[in-house]
XYZ file of C-alpha atoms in Angstrom:
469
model
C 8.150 -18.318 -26.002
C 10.961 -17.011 -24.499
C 10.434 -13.479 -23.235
C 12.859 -11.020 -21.739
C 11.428 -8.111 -19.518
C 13.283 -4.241 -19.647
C 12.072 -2.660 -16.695
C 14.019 0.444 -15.150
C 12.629 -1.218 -11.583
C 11.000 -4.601 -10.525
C 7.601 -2.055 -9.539
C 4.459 -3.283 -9.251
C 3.528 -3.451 -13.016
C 6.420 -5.571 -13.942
C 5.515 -8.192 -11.578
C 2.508 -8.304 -12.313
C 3.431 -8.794 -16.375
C 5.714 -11.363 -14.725
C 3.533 -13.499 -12.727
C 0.606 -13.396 -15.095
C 3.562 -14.786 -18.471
C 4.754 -17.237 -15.792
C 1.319 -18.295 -15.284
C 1.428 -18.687 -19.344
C 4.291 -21.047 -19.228
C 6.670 -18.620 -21.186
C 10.456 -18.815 -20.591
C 10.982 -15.607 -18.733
C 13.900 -13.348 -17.987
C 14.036 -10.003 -16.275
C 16.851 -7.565 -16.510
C 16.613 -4.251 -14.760
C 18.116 -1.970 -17.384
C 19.300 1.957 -16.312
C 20.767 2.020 -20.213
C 21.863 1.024 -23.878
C 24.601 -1.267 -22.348
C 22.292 -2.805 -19.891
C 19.950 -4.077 -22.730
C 22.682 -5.451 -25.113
C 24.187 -7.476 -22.243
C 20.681 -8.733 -21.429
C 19.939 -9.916 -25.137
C 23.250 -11.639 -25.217
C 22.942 -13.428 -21.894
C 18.962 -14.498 -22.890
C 18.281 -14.261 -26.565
C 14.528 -13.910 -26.705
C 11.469 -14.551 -29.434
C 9.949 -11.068 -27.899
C 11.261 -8.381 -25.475
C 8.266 -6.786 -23.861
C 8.943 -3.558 -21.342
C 6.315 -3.150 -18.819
C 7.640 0.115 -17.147
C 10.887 1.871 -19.027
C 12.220 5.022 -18.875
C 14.556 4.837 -21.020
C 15.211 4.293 -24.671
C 15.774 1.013 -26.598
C 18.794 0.952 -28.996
C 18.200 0.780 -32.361
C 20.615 -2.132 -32.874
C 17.773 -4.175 -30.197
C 14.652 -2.793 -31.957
C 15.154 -3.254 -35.339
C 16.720 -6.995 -34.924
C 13.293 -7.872 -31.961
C 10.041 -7.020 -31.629
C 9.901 -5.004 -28.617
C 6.462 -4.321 -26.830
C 6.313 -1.331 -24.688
C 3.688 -0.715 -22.731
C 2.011 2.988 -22.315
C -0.113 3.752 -19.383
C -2.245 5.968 -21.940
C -4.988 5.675 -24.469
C -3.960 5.294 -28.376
C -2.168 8.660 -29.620
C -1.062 9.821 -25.844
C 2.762 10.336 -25.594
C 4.713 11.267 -22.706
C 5.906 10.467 -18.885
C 3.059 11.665 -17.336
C 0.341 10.197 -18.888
C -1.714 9.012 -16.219
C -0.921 12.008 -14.328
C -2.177 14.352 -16.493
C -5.370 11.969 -17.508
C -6.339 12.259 -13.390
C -5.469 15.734 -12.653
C -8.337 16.807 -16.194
C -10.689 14.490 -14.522
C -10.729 11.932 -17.651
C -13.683 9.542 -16.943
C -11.959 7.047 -18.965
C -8.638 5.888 -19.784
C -6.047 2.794 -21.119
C -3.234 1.373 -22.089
C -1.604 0.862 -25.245
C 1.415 -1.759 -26.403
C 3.447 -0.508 -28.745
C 6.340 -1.395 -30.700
C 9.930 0.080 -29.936
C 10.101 2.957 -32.533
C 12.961 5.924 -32.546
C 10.193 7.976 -31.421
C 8.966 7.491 -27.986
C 5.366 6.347 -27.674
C 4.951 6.565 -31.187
C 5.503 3.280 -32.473
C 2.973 0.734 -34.622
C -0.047 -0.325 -31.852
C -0.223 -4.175 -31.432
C -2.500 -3.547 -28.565
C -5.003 -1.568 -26.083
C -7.213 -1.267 -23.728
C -9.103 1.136 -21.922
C -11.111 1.011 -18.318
C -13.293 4.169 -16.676
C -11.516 5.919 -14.161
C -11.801 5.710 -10.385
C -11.768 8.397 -7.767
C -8.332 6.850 -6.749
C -4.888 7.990 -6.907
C -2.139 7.288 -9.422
C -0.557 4.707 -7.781
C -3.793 2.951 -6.636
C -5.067 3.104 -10.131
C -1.673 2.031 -11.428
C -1.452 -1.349 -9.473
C -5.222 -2.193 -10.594
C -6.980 -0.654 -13.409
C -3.677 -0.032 -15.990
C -2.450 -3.858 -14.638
C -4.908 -5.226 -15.694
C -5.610 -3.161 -18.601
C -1.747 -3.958 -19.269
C -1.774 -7.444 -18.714
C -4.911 -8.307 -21.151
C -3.306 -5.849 -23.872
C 0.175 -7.750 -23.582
C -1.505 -11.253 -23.675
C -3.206 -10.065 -26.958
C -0.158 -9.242 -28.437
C 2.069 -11.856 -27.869
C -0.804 -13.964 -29.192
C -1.026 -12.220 -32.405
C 2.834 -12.279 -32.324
C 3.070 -15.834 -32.052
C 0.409 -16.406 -34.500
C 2.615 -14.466 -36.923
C 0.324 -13.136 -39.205
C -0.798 -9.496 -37.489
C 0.822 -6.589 -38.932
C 0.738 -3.832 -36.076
C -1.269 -0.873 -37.240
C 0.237 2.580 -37.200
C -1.371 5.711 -35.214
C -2.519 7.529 -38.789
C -4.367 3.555 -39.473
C -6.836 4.505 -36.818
C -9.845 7.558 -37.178
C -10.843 7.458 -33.674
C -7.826 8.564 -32.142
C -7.941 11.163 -28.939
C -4.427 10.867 -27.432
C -1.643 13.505 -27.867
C 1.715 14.480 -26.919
C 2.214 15.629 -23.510
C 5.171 17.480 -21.846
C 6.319 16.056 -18.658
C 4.439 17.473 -15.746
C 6.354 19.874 -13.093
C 6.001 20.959 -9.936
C 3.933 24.094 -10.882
C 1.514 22.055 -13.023
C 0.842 20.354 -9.597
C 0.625 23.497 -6.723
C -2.120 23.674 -5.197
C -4.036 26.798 -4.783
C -6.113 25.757 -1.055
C -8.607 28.197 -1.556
C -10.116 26.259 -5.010
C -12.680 23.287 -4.523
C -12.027 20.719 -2.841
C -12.114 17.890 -5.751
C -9.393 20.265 -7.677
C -7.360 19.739 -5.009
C -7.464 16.416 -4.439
C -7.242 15.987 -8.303
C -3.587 17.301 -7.619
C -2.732 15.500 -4.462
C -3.795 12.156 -6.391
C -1.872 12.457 -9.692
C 1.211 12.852 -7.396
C 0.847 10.011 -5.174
C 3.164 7.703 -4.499
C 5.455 9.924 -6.427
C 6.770 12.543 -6.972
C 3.904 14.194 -4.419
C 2.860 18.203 -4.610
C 5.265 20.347 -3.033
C 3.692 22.955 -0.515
C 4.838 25.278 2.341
C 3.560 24.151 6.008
C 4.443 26.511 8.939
C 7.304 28.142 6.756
C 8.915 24.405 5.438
C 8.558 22.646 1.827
C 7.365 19.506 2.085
C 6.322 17.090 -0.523
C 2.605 15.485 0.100
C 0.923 12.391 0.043
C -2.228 10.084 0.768
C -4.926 12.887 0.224
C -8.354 11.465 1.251
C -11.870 13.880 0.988
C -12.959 15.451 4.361
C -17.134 16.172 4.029
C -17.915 17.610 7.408
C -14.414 19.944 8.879
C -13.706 23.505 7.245
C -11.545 26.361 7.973
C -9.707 29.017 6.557
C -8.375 27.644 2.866
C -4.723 26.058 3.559
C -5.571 26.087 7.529
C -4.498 22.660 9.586
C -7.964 22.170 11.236
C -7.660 18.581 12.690
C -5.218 15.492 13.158
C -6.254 11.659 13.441
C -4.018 9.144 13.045
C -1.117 10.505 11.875
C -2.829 12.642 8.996
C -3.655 16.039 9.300
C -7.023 18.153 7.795
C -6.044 20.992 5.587
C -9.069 23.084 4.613
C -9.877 23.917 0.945
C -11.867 26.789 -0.641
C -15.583 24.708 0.036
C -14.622 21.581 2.064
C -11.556 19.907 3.612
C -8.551 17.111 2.963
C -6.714 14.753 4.414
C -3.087 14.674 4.471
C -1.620 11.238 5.579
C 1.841 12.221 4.913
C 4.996 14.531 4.234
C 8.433 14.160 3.337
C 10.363 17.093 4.013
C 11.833 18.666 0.764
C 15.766 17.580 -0.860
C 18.409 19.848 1.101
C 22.025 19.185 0.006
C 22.760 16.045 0.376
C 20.313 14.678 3.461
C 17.810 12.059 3.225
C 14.612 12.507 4.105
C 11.467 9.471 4.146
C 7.961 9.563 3.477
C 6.200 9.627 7.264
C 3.025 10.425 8.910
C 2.140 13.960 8.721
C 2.042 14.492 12.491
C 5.564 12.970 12.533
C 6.841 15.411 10.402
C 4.930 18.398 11.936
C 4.581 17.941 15.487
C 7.153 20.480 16.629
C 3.901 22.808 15.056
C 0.975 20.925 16.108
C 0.302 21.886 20.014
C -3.009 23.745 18.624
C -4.684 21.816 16.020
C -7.219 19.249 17.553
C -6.644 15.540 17.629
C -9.660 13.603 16.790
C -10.223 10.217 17.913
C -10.502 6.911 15.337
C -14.144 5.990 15.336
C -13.274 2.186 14.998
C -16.609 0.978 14.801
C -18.845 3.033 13.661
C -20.555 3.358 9.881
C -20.073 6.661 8.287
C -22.123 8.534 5.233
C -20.005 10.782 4.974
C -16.002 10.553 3.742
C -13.171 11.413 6.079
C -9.939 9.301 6.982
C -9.462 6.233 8.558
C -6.872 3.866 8.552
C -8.687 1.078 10.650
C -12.565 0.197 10.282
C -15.307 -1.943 10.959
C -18.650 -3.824 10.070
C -20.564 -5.733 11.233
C -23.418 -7.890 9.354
C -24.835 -11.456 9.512
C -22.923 -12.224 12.392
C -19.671 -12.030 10.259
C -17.144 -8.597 11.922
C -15.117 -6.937 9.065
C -11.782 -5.476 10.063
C -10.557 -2.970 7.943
C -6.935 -1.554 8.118
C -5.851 0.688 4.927
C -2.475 1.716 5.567
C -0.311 4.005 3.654
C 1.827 1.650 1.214
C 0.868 -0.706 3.373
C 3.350 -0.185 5.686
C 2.282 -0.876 9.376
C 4.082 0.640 12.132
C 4.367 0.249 16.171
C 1.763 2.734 16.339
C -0.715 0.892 13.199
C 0.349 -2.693 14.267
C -0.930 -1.708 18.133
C -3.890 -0.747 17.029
C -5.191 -2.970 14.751
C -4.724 -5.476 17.920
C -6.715 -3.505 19.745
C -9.284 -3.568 16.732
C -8.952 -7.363 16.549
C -9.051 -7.724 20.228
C -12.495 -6.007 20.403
C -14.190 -7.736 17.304
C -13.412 -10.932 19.168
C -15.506 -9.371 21.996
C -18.416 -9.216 19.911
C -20.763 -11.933 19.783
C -20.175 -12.832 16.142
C -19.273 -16.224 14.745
C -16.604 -14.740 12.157
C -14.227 -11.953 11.912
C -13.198 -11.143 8.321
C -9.328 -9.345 8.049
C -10.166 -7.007 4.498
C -7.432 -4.841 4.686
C -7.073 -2.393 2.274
C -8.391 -2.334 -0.991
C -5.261 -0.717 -2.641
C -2.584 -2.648 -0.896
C -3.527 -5.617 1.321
C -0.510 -4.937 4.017
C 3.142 -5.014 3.389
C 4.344 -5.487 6.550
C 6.343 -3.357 9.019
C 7.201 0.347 8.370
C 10.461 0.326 6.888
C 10.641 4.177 6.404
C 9.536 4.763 9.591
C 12.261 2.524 11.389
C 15.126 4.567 9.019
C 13.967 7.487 10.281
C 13.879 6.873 13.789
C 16.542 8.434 16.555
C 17.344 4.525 17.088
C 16.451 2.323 13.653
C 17.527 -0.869 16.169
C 15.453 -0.031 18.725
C 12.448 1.212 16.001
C 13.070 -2.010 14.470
C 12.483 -3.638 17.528
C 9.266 -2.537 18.781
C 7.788 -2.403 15.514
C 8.645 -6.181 14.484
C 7.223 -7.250 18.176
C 3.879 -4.802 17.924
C 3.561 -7.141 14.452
C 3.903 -10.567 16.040
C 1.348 -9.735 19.003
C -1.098 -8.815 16.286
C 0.004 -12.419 14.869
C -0.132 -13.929 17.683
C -3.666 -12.764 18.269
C -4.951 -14.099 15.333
C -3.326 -17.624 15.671
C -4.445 -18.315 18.891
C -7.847 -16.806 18.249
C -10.245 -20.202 19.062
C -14.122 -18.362 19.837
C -14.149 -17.162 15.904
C -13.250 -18.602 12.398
C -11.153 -16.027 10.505
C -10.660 -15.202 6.994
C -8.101 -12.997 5.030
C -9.322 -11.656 2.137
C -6.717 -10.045 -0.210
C -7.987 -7.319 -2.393
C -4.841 -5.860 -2.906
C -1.152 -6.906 -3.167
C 0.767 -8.276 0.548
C 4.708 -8.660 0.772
C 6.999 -9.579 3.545
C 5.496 -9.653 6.962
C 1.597 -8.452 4.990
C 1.751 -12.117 3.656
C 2.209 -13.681 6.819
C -0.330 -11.942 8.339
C -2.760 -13.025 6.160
C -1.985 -16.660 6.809
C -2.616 -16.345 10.826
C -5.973 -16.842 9.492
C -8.031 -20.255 8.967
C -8.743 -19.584 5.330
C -7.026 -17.246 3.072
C -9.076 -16.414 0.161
C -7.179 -13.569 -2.739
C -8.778 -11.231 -5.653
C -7.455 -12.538 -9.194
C -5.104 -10.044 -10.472
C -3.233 -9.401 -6.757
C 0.186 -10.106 -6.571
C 2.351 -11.823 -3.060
C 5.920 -11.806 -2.605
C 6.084 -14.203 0.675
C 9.637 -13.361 1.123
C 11.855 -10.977 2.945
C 15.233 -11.544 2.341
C 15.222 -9.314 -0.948
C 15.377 -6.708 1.738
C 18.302 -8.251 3.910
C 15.715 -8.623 6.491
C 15.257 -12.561 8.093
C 11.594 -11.370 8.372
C 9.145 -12.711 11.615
C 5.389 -12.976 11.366
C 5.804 -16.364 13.144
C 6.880 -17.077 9.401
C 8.411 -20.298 10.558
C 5.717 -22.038 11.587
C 2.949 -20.139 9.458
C 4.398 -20.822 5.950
C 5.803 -24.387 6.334
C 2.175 -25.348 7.385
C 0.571 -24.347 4.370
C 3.222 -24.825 1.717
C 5.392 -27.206 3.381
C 9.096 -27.253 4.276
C 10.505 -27.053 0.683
C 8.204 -24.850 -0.860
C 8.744 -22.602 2.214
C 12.253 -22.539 1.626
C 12.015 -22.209 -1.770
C 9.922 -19.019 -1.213
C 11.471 -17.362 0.974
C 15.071 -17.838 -1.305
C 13.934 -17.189 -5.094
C 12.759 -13.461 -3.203
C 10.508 -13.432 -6.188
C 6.416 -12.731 -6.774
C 3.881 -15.391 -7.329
C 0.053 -15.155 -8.401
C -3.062 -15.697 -6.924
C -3.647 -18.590 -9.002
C 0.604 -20.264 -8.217
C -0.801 -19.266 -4.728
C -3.477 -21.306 -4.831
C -1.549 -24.166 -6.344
C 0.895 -24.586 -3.805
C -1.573 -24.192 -1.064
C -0.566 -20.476 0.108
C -3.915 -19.619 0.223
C -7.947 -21.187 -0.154
């Protein structure tokens, strides 16, 4: 069929939808819509059989809706409504949610349901459950409805057709609906820190400052005085609750005027203030029982070493990229026979920190060291001859994340992850040792072609072309 994709952004859910109808064989278009106008021009340019909108914000004329059937997807179980569905389903602690499709109705969420599906709920945050559990959720619900679609003979069933329905209308949530009181448990806080992550975080006061604030991970062991800073490790920082402790991994300093301010480790943001909270080392090797925050890890078992890095975003800095070559450096040291590269089970890596090199005194010079701390790490792992090594992908890689992965001497993916082995979508000529990496597993033409479309491919294209095992 030929399918044309609304999306108010190219995010993580639309490429996903976009891989996975590729996969299919569909004729595909996507058009990035901010309007009305945007839409009409997109259905003149590409007149579709279906227009399916994986992530929209904003409304579908009536003039598109009524002449198309228009899928929308909902990141919310049958009967929920509103923009912050899967915030407020985290924040109450639902054990279980879904996703519903939906056809384009003057009402918002409240059209006739060709679709759903629902999946329990992790202990995760909104983004992390966003890019697995509602993809793939999505993805299986859209596949079933395009199927009935093209069958012809489904008649989508109305929200009144169904007796089972738990879902309501929700009011978009604000920043009050997401303060944090620090002397409450622990697991109420981080119920607030995760249904605001990656955006638009909880706003709180630190040392007399608003700051917005991310990547909150459970501390079992420190404690303090509720909304005291009792620790720092690798550039998060402990803040202690009413019975227990979290981790902060980051801060972005609230909107004044008209300055721009990026999403950076907490200790970035803070150390003017820091001088008397203690720093606590990275235990890089050893198992814990208990949780606390790490970004780099590892195992060891059947003489097989498992290097874990779980970065923020997935965006490695000078600081991350050094010491994950230390971390490699020493599990080469070890008398294994393998050394496994997991990375993180949200995001895989994305390559260098972009925010961090905008924010920098010197982006050049950021830029710089950061790009050169990635390529020893590369290096390392190219010229590594005492071990076999493995990627495996549980999570999506872009840019420079997707070259590292291919330093190794077999690349193995989760189904469902998407790559985007590309950098110049970002003006950026990317390094990686790209050149030689990519071209010897895809060849010269693929490689080019790649690195030019700038668009995502699947695990199972990947595999195709010979990206990865």
């Amino acid at each position: 069929m030929r399918i044309l994709l609304f999306a108010t952004a190219f995010n993580s859910l639309t490429q996903r939808v976009y891989v996975e109808l590729a996969d299919e064989g569909h004729d595909l278009a996507v058009s990035v819509v901010q309007g009305g106008n945007d839409m009409t021009a997109a259905v003149e340019e590409f007149p579709p059989d279906v227009i399916v909108a994986p992530y929209l914000k904003c409304a579908i004329p009536e003039s598109i809706w009524r002449a198309y059937t228009c899928l929308i997807v909902h990141p919310g179980i049958r009967g929920d409504r509103g923009p912050s569905s899967l915030d407020w389903a985290i924040q109450r602690g639902e054990r279980n949610w879904g996703v519903t499709v939906l056809q384009a109705a003057a009402e918002f969420d409240a059209g006739d349901i060709w679709a759903h599906r629902e999946f329990p709920m992790r202990l995760a945050s909104k983004s992390a459950l966003y890019r697995h559990e509602v993809a793939d959720a999505a993805v299986e619900a859209i596949l079933e409805a395009l199927g009935r679609f093209a069958r012809g003979d489904y008649v989508p069933q109305p929200l009144d057709r169904y007796s089972d329905i738990q879902g309501r209308l929700e009011r978009p949530m604000r920043q009050q609906d997401r303060a944090i009181d620090w002397a409450v448990p622990t697991e109420v806080v981080l119920r607030k820190l995760r249904c605001s992550d990656s955006t638009p975080g909880v706003l709180d006061t630190i040392f007399g400052e608003s700051y917005h604030l991310f990547g909150g991970h459970r501390e079992d062991e420190l404690r303090g005085r509720p909304g005291q800073l009792v620790a720092r490790r690798a550039g998060a920082v402990c803040r202690a609750t009413g019975d227990g402790a979290v981790w902060i991994s980051h801060l972005k300093r609230a909107k004044v005027g008209d300055t721009t301010y990026f999403k950076l480790p907490a200790t970035v943001v803070l150390a003017p203030h820091l001088a008397g909270v203690p720093e606590l080392a990275q235990p890089l090797g050893e198992a814990y029982d208990t949780c606390t925050y790490r970004e780099i890890w590892y195992e060891e078992r059947n003489d097989v070493g498992y290097v874990h890095f779980e970065f923020y975003n997935g965006a490695m800095g000078t600081e991350q990229c050094r010491k994950l070559r230390e971390a490699y450096v020493s599990a080469r040291e070890r008398p294994t026979k393998v050394i496994v590269l997991m990375g993180g089970q949200d995001l895989w890596s994305n390559g260098i920190d972009l925010n961090a090199i905008e924010a920098a005194a010197s982006p050049e010079l950021e830029s710089w060291i950061n790009i050169n701390a990635m390529d020893d790490l590369v290096r390392e792992i190219i010229t590594t001859d005492s071990h076999w090594v493995i990627s495996a992908l549980a999570g999506n890689a872009g840019a420079g994340g997707v070259t590292l992965a291919l330093g190794a001497d077999n690349v193995y993916a989760r189904t469902g992850i998407v790559l985007n082995p590309h950098y110049q979508g970002m003006s950026l000529y990317g390094s990686e040792y790209w050149t030689y990496l990519l071209p010897r597993r895809v060849g010269q033409d693929q490689a080019l072609e790649l690195t030019e479309n700038c668009l995502p491919i699947s695990t199972r294209r990947a595999k195709v072309i010979g990206l990865i095992d």
